[in-house]
PDB file of C-alpha atoms in Angstrom:
ATOM      1  CA  UNK B   1     -73.584-185.177 -94.163  1.00 59.00           C
ATOM      2  CA  UNK B   2     -75.959-182.354 -93.321  1.00 82.00           C
ATOM      3  CA  UNK B   3     -73.583-180.315 -90.548  1.00 88.00           C
ATOM      4  CA  UNK B   4     -70.875-180.591 -93.787  1.00 91.00           C
ATOM      5  CA  UNK B   5     -73.262-178.957 -95.916  1.00 91.00           C
ATOM      6  CA  UNK B   6     -74.298-176.637 -93.663  1.00 91.00           C
ATOM      7  CA  UNK B   7     -70.443-176.171 -92.854  1.00 94.00           C
ATOM      8  CA  UNK B   8     -69.202-175.361 -96.247  1.00 94.00           C
ATOM      9  CA  UNK B   9     -72.276-173.404 -97.183  1.00 92.00           C
ATOM     10  CA  UNK B  10     -71.440-171.295 -95.094  1.00 94.00           C
ATOM     11  CA  UNK B  11     -68.343-170.720 -94.921  1.00 96.00           C
ATOM     12  CA  UNK B  12     -68.375-170.275 -98.951  1.00 93.00           C
ATOM     13  CA  UNK B  13     -71.364-167.632 -98.526  1.00 92.00           C
ATOM     14  CA  UNK B  14     -69.098-165.802 -96.153  1.00 93.00           C
ATOM     15  CA  UNK B  15     -66.277-166.168 -98.928  1.00 91.00           C
ATOM     16  CA  UNK B  16     -67.591-165.298-102.157  1.00 85.00           C
ATOM     17  CA  UNK B  17     -69.483-161.531-100.009  1.00 85.00           C
ATOM     18  CA  UNK B  18     -66.179-160.706 -98.590  1.00 87.00           C
ATOM     19  CA  UNK B  19     -63.244-162.086-100.554  1.00 83.00           C
ATOM     20  CA  UNK B  20     -63.828-158.224-103.601  1.00 76.00           C
ATOM     21  CA  UNK B  21     -61.766-155.414-101.992  1.00 74.00           C
ATOM     22  CA  UNK B  22     -63.979-153.343 -99.637  1.00 77.00           C
ATOM     23  CA  UNK B  23     -63.510-151.190 -96.258  1.00 82.00           C
ATOM     24  CA  UNK B  24     -62.593-154.244 -94.210  1.00 89.00           C
ATOM     25  CA  UNK B  25     -60.399-156.862 -95.953  1.00 87.00           C
ATOM     26  CA  UNK B  26     -58.651-153.317 -97.664  1.00 84.00           C
ATOM     27  CA  UNK B  27     -58.615-151.962 -94.204  1.00 89.00           C
ATOM     28  CA  UNK B  28     -56.884-154.952 -92.587  1.00 90.00           C
ATOM     29  CA  UNK B  29     -54.435-154.867 -95.095  1.00 88.00           C
ATOM     30  CA  UNK B  30     -53.820-151.396 -94.820  1.00 87.00           C
ATOM     31  CA  UNK B  31     -53.226-152.150 -91.042  1.00 90.00           C
ATOM     32  CA  UNK B  32     -51.148-154.553 -91.503  1.00 88.00           C
ATOM     33  CA  UNK B  33     -48.994-152.748 -93.694  1.00 86.00           C
ATOM     34  CA  UNK B  34     -48.935-149.439 -91.757  1.00 86.00           C
ATOM     35  CA  UNK B  35     -48.832-150.625 -88.323  1.00 87.00           C
ATOM     36  CA  UNK B  36     -48.091-154.520 -87.981  1.00 87.00           C
ATOM     37  CA  UNK B  37     -49.885-157.945 -88.167  1.00 89.00           C
ATOM     38  CA  UNK B  38     -51.012-158.476 -84.494  1.00 91.00           C
ATOM     39  CA  UNK B  39     -52.897-155.203 -85.091  1.00 92.00           C
ATOM     40  CA  UNK B  40     -53.762-156.204 -87.750  1.00 92.00           C
ATOM     41  CA  UNK B  41     -55.679-159.564 -86.579  1.00 94.00           C
ATOM     42  CA  UNK B  42     -56.986-157.544 -83.491  1.00 95.00           C
ATOM     43  CA  UNK B  43     -58.699-155.425 -86.471  1.00 95.00           C
ATOM     44  CA  UNK B  44     -59.899-159.209 -88.142  1.00 96.00           C
ATOM     45  CA  UNK B  45     -61.218-160.568 -84.637  1.00 96.00           C
ATOM     46  CA  UNK B  46     -62.963-157.358 -84.316  1.00 95.00           C
ATOM     47  CA  UNK B  47     -64.814-158.142 -87.484  1.00 96.00           C
ATOM     48  CA  UNK B  48     -65.242-161.217 -86.696  1.00 97.00           C
ATOM     49  CA  UNK B  49     -67.072-160.724 -83.544  1.00 97.00           C
ATOM     50  CA  UNK B  50     -69.840-158.629 -85.419  1.00 96.00           C
ATOM     51  CA  UNK B  51     -69.532-160.956 -88.419  1.00 96.00           C
ATOM     52  CA  UNK B  52     -70.665-163.762 -85.723  1.00 96.00           C
ATOM     53  CA  UNK B  53     -73.387-161.724 -84.463  1.00 96.00           C
ATOM     54  CA  UNK B  54     -74.429-160.265 -87.976  1.00 95.00           C
ATOM     55  CA  UNK B  55     -74.447-164.628 -89.335  1.00 95.00           C
ATOM     56  CA  UNK B  56     -76.642-165.868 -87.074  1.00 95.00           C
ATOM     57  CA  UNK B  57     -78.975-162.861 -87.190  1.00 94.00           C
ATOM     58  CA  UNK B  58     -79.049-162.897 -90.123  1.00 91.00           C
ATOM     59  CA  UNK B  59     -79.635-166.776 -90.859  1.00 93.00           C
ATOM     60  CA  UNK B  60     -82.547-166.928 -87.497  1.00 90.00           C
ATOM     61  CA  UNK B  61     -84.288-163.962 -89.353  1.00 86.00           C
ATOM     62  CA  UNK B  62     -84.238-166.424 -92.266  1.00 83.00           C
ATOM     63  CA  UNK B  63     -85.748-168.994 -90.029  1.00 84.00           C
ATOM     64  CA  UNK B  64     -88.655-166.971 -89.539  1.00 78.00           C
ATOM     65  CA  UNK B  65     -89.256-165.639 -92.712  1.00 73.00           C
ATOM     66  CA  UNK B  66     -89.075-169.487 -93.889  1.00 71.00           C
ATOM     67  CA  UNK B  67     -92.063-170.526 -91.459  1.00 73.00           C
ATOM     68  CA  UNK B  68     -93.990-167.649 -93.482  1.00 64.00           C
ATOM     69  CA  UNK B  69     -94.573-169.440 -97.094  1.00 62.00           C
ATOM     70  CA  UNK B  70     -96.179-165.788 -98.337  1.00 63.00           C
ATOM     71  CA  UNK B  71     -93.113-163.594 -96.942  1.00 57.00           C
ATOM     72  CA  UNK B  72     -90.621-166.243 -97.622  1.00 56.00           C
ATOM     73  CA  UNK B  73     -91.027-166.510-101.711  1.00 62.00           C
ATOM     74  CA  UNK B  74     -91.722-162.391-102.394  1.00 65.00           C
ATOM     75  CA  UNK B  75     -87.896-162.114-100.329  1.00 59.00           C
ATOM     76  CA  UNK B  76     -86.583-165.394-102.150  1.00 60.00           C
ATOM     77  CA  UNK B  77     -88.152-163.582-105.795  1.00 67.00           C
ATOM     78  CA  UNK B  78     -86.594-159.976-104.325  1.00 66.00           C
ATOM     79  CA  UNK B  79     -83.247-162.499-103.440  1.00 65.00           C
ATOM     80  CA  UNK B  80     -83.580-163.932-107.211  1.00 71.00           C
ATOM     81  CA  UNK B  81     -83.476-159.936-108.298  1.00 73.00           C
ATOM     82  CA  UNK B  82     -80.867-158.883-106.027  1.00 69.00           C
ATOM     83  CA  UNK B  83     -78.101-161.953-107.605  1.00 71.00           C
ATOM     84  CA  UNK B  84     -79.165-161.024-111.553  1.00 77.00           C
ATOM     85  CA  UNK B  85     -78.266-157.263-110.445  1.00 74.00           C
ATOM     86  CA  UNK B  86     -74.977-157.667-108.492  1.00 70.00           C
ATOM     87  CA  UNK B  87     -74.013-159.919-111.312  1.00 77.00           C
ATOM     88  CA  UNK B  88     -74.698-156.878-113.804  1.00 81.00           C
ATOM     89  CA  UNK B  89     -72.911-154.931-111.238  1.00 74.00           C
ATOM     90  CA  UNK B  90     -69.526-157.296-111.318  1.00 69.00           C
ATOM     91  CA  UNK B  91     -69.410-157.352-115.366  1.00 76.00           C
ATOM     92  CA  UNK B  92     -69.273-154.233-114.957  1.00 77.00           C
ATOM     93  CA  UNK B  93     -67.012-153.323-112.334  1.00 68.00           C
ATOM     94  CA  UNK B  94     -64.678-155.994-114.667  1.00 69.00           C
ATOM     95  CA  UNK B  95     -65.108-154.539-117.737  1.00 71.00           C
ATOM     96  CA  UNK B  96     -63.551-151.036-116.184  1.00 67.00           C
ATOM     97  CA  UNK B  97     -59.888-150.506-117.632  1.00 45.00           C
ATOM     98  CA  UNK B  98     -59.818-147.691-115.660  1.00 48.00           C
ATOM     99  CA  UNK B  99     -60.636-147.595-112.099  1.00 51.00           C
ATOM    100  CA  UNK B 100     -60.565-144.472-109.405  1.00 48.00           C
ATOM    101  CA  UNK B 101     -58.657-145.541-106.385  1.00 51.00           C
ATOM    102  CA  UNK B 102     -60.364-144.824-103.308  1.00 51.00           C
ATOM    103  CA  UNK B 103     -57.774-144.041-100.614  1.00 53.00           C
ATOM    104  CA  UNK B 104     -58.949-145.679 -97.910  1.00 55.00           C
ATOM    105  CA  UNK B 105     -57.571-143.616 -94.709  1.00 55.00           C
ATOM    106  CA  UNK B 106     -57.463-144.993 -91.073  1.00 60.00           C
ATOM    107  CA  UNK B 107     -57.949-142.346 -88.754  1.00 55.00           C
ATOM    108  CA  UNK B 108     -59.015-143.904 -85.086  1.00 56.00           C
ATOM    109  CA  UNK B 109     -55.803-144.494 -83.173  1.00 59.00           C
ATOM    110  CA  UNK B 110     -57.213-146.685 -80.678  1.00 66.00           C
ATOM    111  CA  UNK B 111     -57.739-150.313 -79.418  1.00 88.00           C
ATOM    112  CA  UNK B 112     -57.569-152.116 -83.236  1.00 91.00           C
ATOM    113  CA  UNK B 113     -59.576-155.053 -81.468  1.00 94.00           C
ATOM    114  CA  UNK B 114     -62.372-152.110 -80.723  1.00 93.00           C
ATOM    115  CA  UNK B 115     -62.188-150.714 -84.595  1.00 92.00           C
ATOM    116  CA  UNK B 116     -62.562-153.820 -86.177  1.00 93.00           C
ATOM    117  CA  UNK B 117     -66.172-154.156 -83.943  1.00 94.00           C
ATOM    118  CA  UNK B 118     -66.702-150.383 -84.779  1.00 93.00           C
ATOM    119  CA  UNK B 119     -65.918-150.753 -88.535  1.00 92.00           C
ATOM    120  CA  UNK B 120     -68.132-153.919 -88.975  1.00 93.00           C
ATOM    121  CA  UNK B 121     -70.912-152.873 -87.442  1.00 92.00           C
ATOM    122  CA  UNK B 122     -71.440-150.146 -90.020  1.00 89.00           C
ATOM    123  CA  UNK B 123     -71.658-153.001 -92.858  1.00 84.00           C
ATOM    124  CA  UNK B 124     -75.574-152.782 -92.832  1.00 80.00           C
ATOM    125  CA  UNK B 125     -75.689-155.294 -96.364  1.00 82.00           C
ATOM    126  CA  UNK B 126     -74.256-158.146 -93.748  1.00 88.00           C
ATOM    127  CA  UNK B 127     -77.214-159.384 -91.810  1.00 88.00           C
ATOM    128  CA  UNK B 128     -80.251-159.155 -95.052  1.00 83.00           C
ATOM    129  CA  UNK B 129     -76.857-161.017 -97.294  1.00 85.00           C
ATOM    130  CA  UNK B 130     -76.843-163.373 -94.722  1.00 91.00           C
ATOM    131  CA  UNK B 131     -80.815-163.935 -94.092  1.00 86.00           C
ATOM    132  CA  UNK B 132     -81.301-163.814 -98.767  1.00 81.00           C
ATOM    133  CA  UNK B 133     -78.416-166.326 -99.031  1.00 85.00           C
ATOM    134  CA  UNK B 134     -80.060-169.252 -96.354  1.00 87.00           C
ATOM    135  CA  UNK B 135     -83.138-168.441 -97.973  1.00 81.00           C
ATOM    136  CA  UNK B 136     -81.910-169.729-101.381  1.00 78.00           C
ATOM    137  CA  UNK B 137     -79.958-172.166-100.181  1.00 84.00           C
ATOM    138  CA  UNK B 138     -83.040-173.878 -98.428  1.00 83.00           C
ATOM    139  CA  UNK B 139     -85.452-173.070-101.094  1.00 74.00           C
ATOM    140  CA  UNK B 140     -82.848-175.716-103.122  1.00 75.00           C
ATOM    141  CA  UNK B 141     -82.747-178.297 -99.729  1.00 79.00           C
ATOM    142  CA  UNK B 142     -79.197-177.457 -99.228  1.00 83.00           C
ATOM    143  CA  UNK B 143     -79.982-176.037 -95.471  1.00 88.00           C
ATOM    144  CA  UNK B 144     -82.273-176.181 -92.774  1.00 87.00           C
ATOM    145  CA  UNK B 145     -83.252-174.251 -90.106  1.00 87.00           C
ATOM    146  CA  UNK B 146     -82.662-175.757 -87.426  1.00 90.00           C
ATOM    147  CA  UNK B 147     -80.529-174.117 -84.166  1.00 92.00           C
ATOM    148  CA  UNK B 148     -77.096-176.620 -84.892  1.00 94.00           C
ATOM    149  CA  UNK B 149     -77.532-175.751 -88.271  1.00 93.00           C
ATOM    150  CA  UNK B 150     -77.427-172.025 -87.670  1.00 94.00           C
ATOM    151  CA  UNK B 151     -74.784-172.018 -85.367  1.00 95.00           C
ATOM    152  CA  UNK B 152     -72.567-174.668 -88.195  1.00 95.00           C
ATOM    153  CA  UNK B 153     -73.370-171.589 -90.372  1.00 95.00           C
ATOM    154  CA  UNK B 154     -72.128-168.865 -88.526  1.00 96.00           C
ATOM    155  CA  UNK B 155     -69.123-170.294 -87.422  1.00 96.00           C
ATOM    156  CA  UNK B 156     -67.860-170.925 -90.893  1.00 96.00           C
ATOM    157  CA  UNK B 157     -69.697-167.727 -91.895  1.00 96.00           C
ATOM    158  CA  UNK B 158     -66.687-166.237 -89.843  1.00 97.00           C
ATOM    159  CA  UNK B 159     -64.034-169.319 -91.076  1.00 97.00           C
ATOM    160  CA  UNK B 160     -64.715-167.994 -94.362  1.00 95.00           C
ATOM    161  CA  UNK B 161     -64.825-163.787 -94.338  1.00 96.00           C
ATOM    162  CA  UNK B 162     -61.149-164.947 -91.480  1.00 96.00           C
ATOM    163  CA  UNK B 163     -60.054-166.701 -94.297  1.00 95.00           C
ATOM    164  CA  UNK B 164     -60.734-163.336 -96.594  1.00 93.00           C
ATOM    165  CA  UNK B 165     -59.145-160.785 -94.628  1.00 94.00           C
ATOM    166  CA  UNK B 166     -56.159-162.789 -93.315  1.00 93.00           C
ATOM    167  CA  UNK B 167     -55.276-163.050 -96.812  1.00 90.00           C
ATOM    168  CA  UNK B 168     -55.458-159.571 -97.228  1.00 89.00           C
ATOM    169  CA  UNK B 169     -53.747-158.573 -94.207  1.00 88.00           C
ATOM    170  CA  UNK B 170     -50.702-161.100 -95.239  1.00 86.00           C
ATOM    171  CA  UNK B 171     -50.632-160.692 -98.816  1.00 82.00           C
ATOM    172  CA  UNK B 172     -52.271-157.365-100.246  1.00 75.00           C
ATOM    173  CA  UNK B 173     -48.401-156.176-100.003  1.00 67.00           C
ATOM    174  CA  UNK B 174     -46.696-158.648-102.270  1.00 65.00           C
ATOM    175  CA  UNK B 175     -49.291-158.493-104.726  1.00 57.00           C
ATOM    176  CA  UNK B 176     -49.938-154.763-104.702  1.00 57.00           C
ATOM    177  CA  UNK B 177     -48.934-153.760-107.795  1.00 53.00           C
ATOM    178  CA  UNK B 178     -51.498-156.350-109.956  1.00 53.00           C
ATOM    179  CA  UNK B 179     -53.952-155.681-107.743  1.00 53.00           C
ATOM    180  CA  UNK B 180     -56.049-154.158-110.689  1.00 54.00           C
ATOM    181  CA  UNK B 181     -55.164-157.748-112.538  1.00 56.00           C
ATOM    182  CA  UNK B 182     -56.513-159.768-109.463  1.00 56.00           C
ATOM    183  CA  UNK B 183     -59.327-156.763-108.520  1.00 57.00           C
ATOM    184  CA  UNK B 184     -60.824-157.581-112.282  1.00 58.00           C
ATOM    185  CA  UNK B 185     -60.398-161.472-112.437  1.00 65.00           C
ATOM    186  CA  UNK B 186     -61.933-161.194-108.941  1.00 64.00           C
ATOM    187  CA  UNK B 187     -65.389-159.679-109.988  1.00 67.00           C
ATOM    188  CA  UNK B 188     -65.303-161.632-113.459  1.00 74.00           C
ATOM    189  CA  UNK B 189     -65.369-164.521-111.175  1.00 69.00           C
ATOM    190  CA  UNK B 190     -68.847-163.406-108.450  1.00 68.00           C
ATOM    191  CA  UNK B 191     -70.202-162.439-111.747  1.00 74.00           C
ATOM    192  CA  UNK B 192     -70.409-165.664-112.640  1.00 78.00           C
ATOM    193  CA  UNK B 193     -71.146-167.368-109.826  1.00 70.00           C
ATOM    194  CA  UNK B 194     -74.108-164.623-108.606  1.00 70.00           C
ATOM    195  CA  UNK B 195     -74.817-165.451-112.644  1.00 77.00           C
ATOM    196  CA  UNK B 196     -75.331-169.124-111.805  1.00 75.00           C
ATOM    197  CA  UNK B 197     -76.986-168.796-108.508  1.00 70.00           C
ATOM    198  CA  UNK B 198     -79.536-166.304-110.575  1.00 73.00           C
ATOM    199  CA  UNK B 199     -79.753-168.230-113.159  1.00 82.00           C
ATOM    200  CA  UNK B 200     -81.302-171.277-110.674  1.00 72.00           C
ATOM    201  CA  UNK B 201     -83.376-169.722-108.854  1.00 70.00           C
ATOM    202  CA  UNK B 202     -84.842-168.230-111.865  1.00 76.00           C
ATOM    203  CA  UNK B 203     -85.024-171.898-113.027  1.00 73.00           C
ATOM    204  CA  UNK B 204     -86.900-173.125-110.273  1.00 69.00           C
ATOM    205  CA  UNK B 205     -89.746-170.025-109.973  1.00 69.00           C
ATOM    206  CA  UNK B 206     -90.436-170.949-113.526  1.00 75.00           C
ATOM    207  CA  UNK B 207     -90.619-174.579-113.169  1.00 71.00           C
ATOM    208  CA  UNK B 208     -92.477-174.694-109.658  1.00 61.00           C
TER     209      UNK B 208
END
């Protein structure tokens, strides 16, 4: 059961982390629309290569932090603050009636796999996101930092990311006219999730 929980945790963490419209998933959708699905898949596989490295690095770094209780506890408290701020930010986004549509341009004409590698490498928040998420899960005894667990978590994170990016690439054109409604709902769902995690973290801190 332990590895199954690790897999589910990695999948859900990545799913939640990438489900909101962002640079990478919107680029995957745009490449699929303006070029073809093969180009979009190459781009996605490029991003997934980096996500695998980022997930493994983030969780392995969290393992080091977890072995140093003082640093780990400080980071967990910082993670709680981050979840609270994310909840507020998602609610604010969800309540916005008018949202400026930021057009993401595809400037590069290079190999789409390499382009995916390059663009995913710019996501500097991925490593700390996976680190804080795994520490939060570990604090609730839902994850341990054995090498097998880290590998399973990282692979599941890649699959969770793939689910989101593939869905954007395949279905975004069909729901493009309803994108605003979809985005609003996504932000409220994310706010509920991060708010729930923040409340659990605060409760655990108070009763620890």
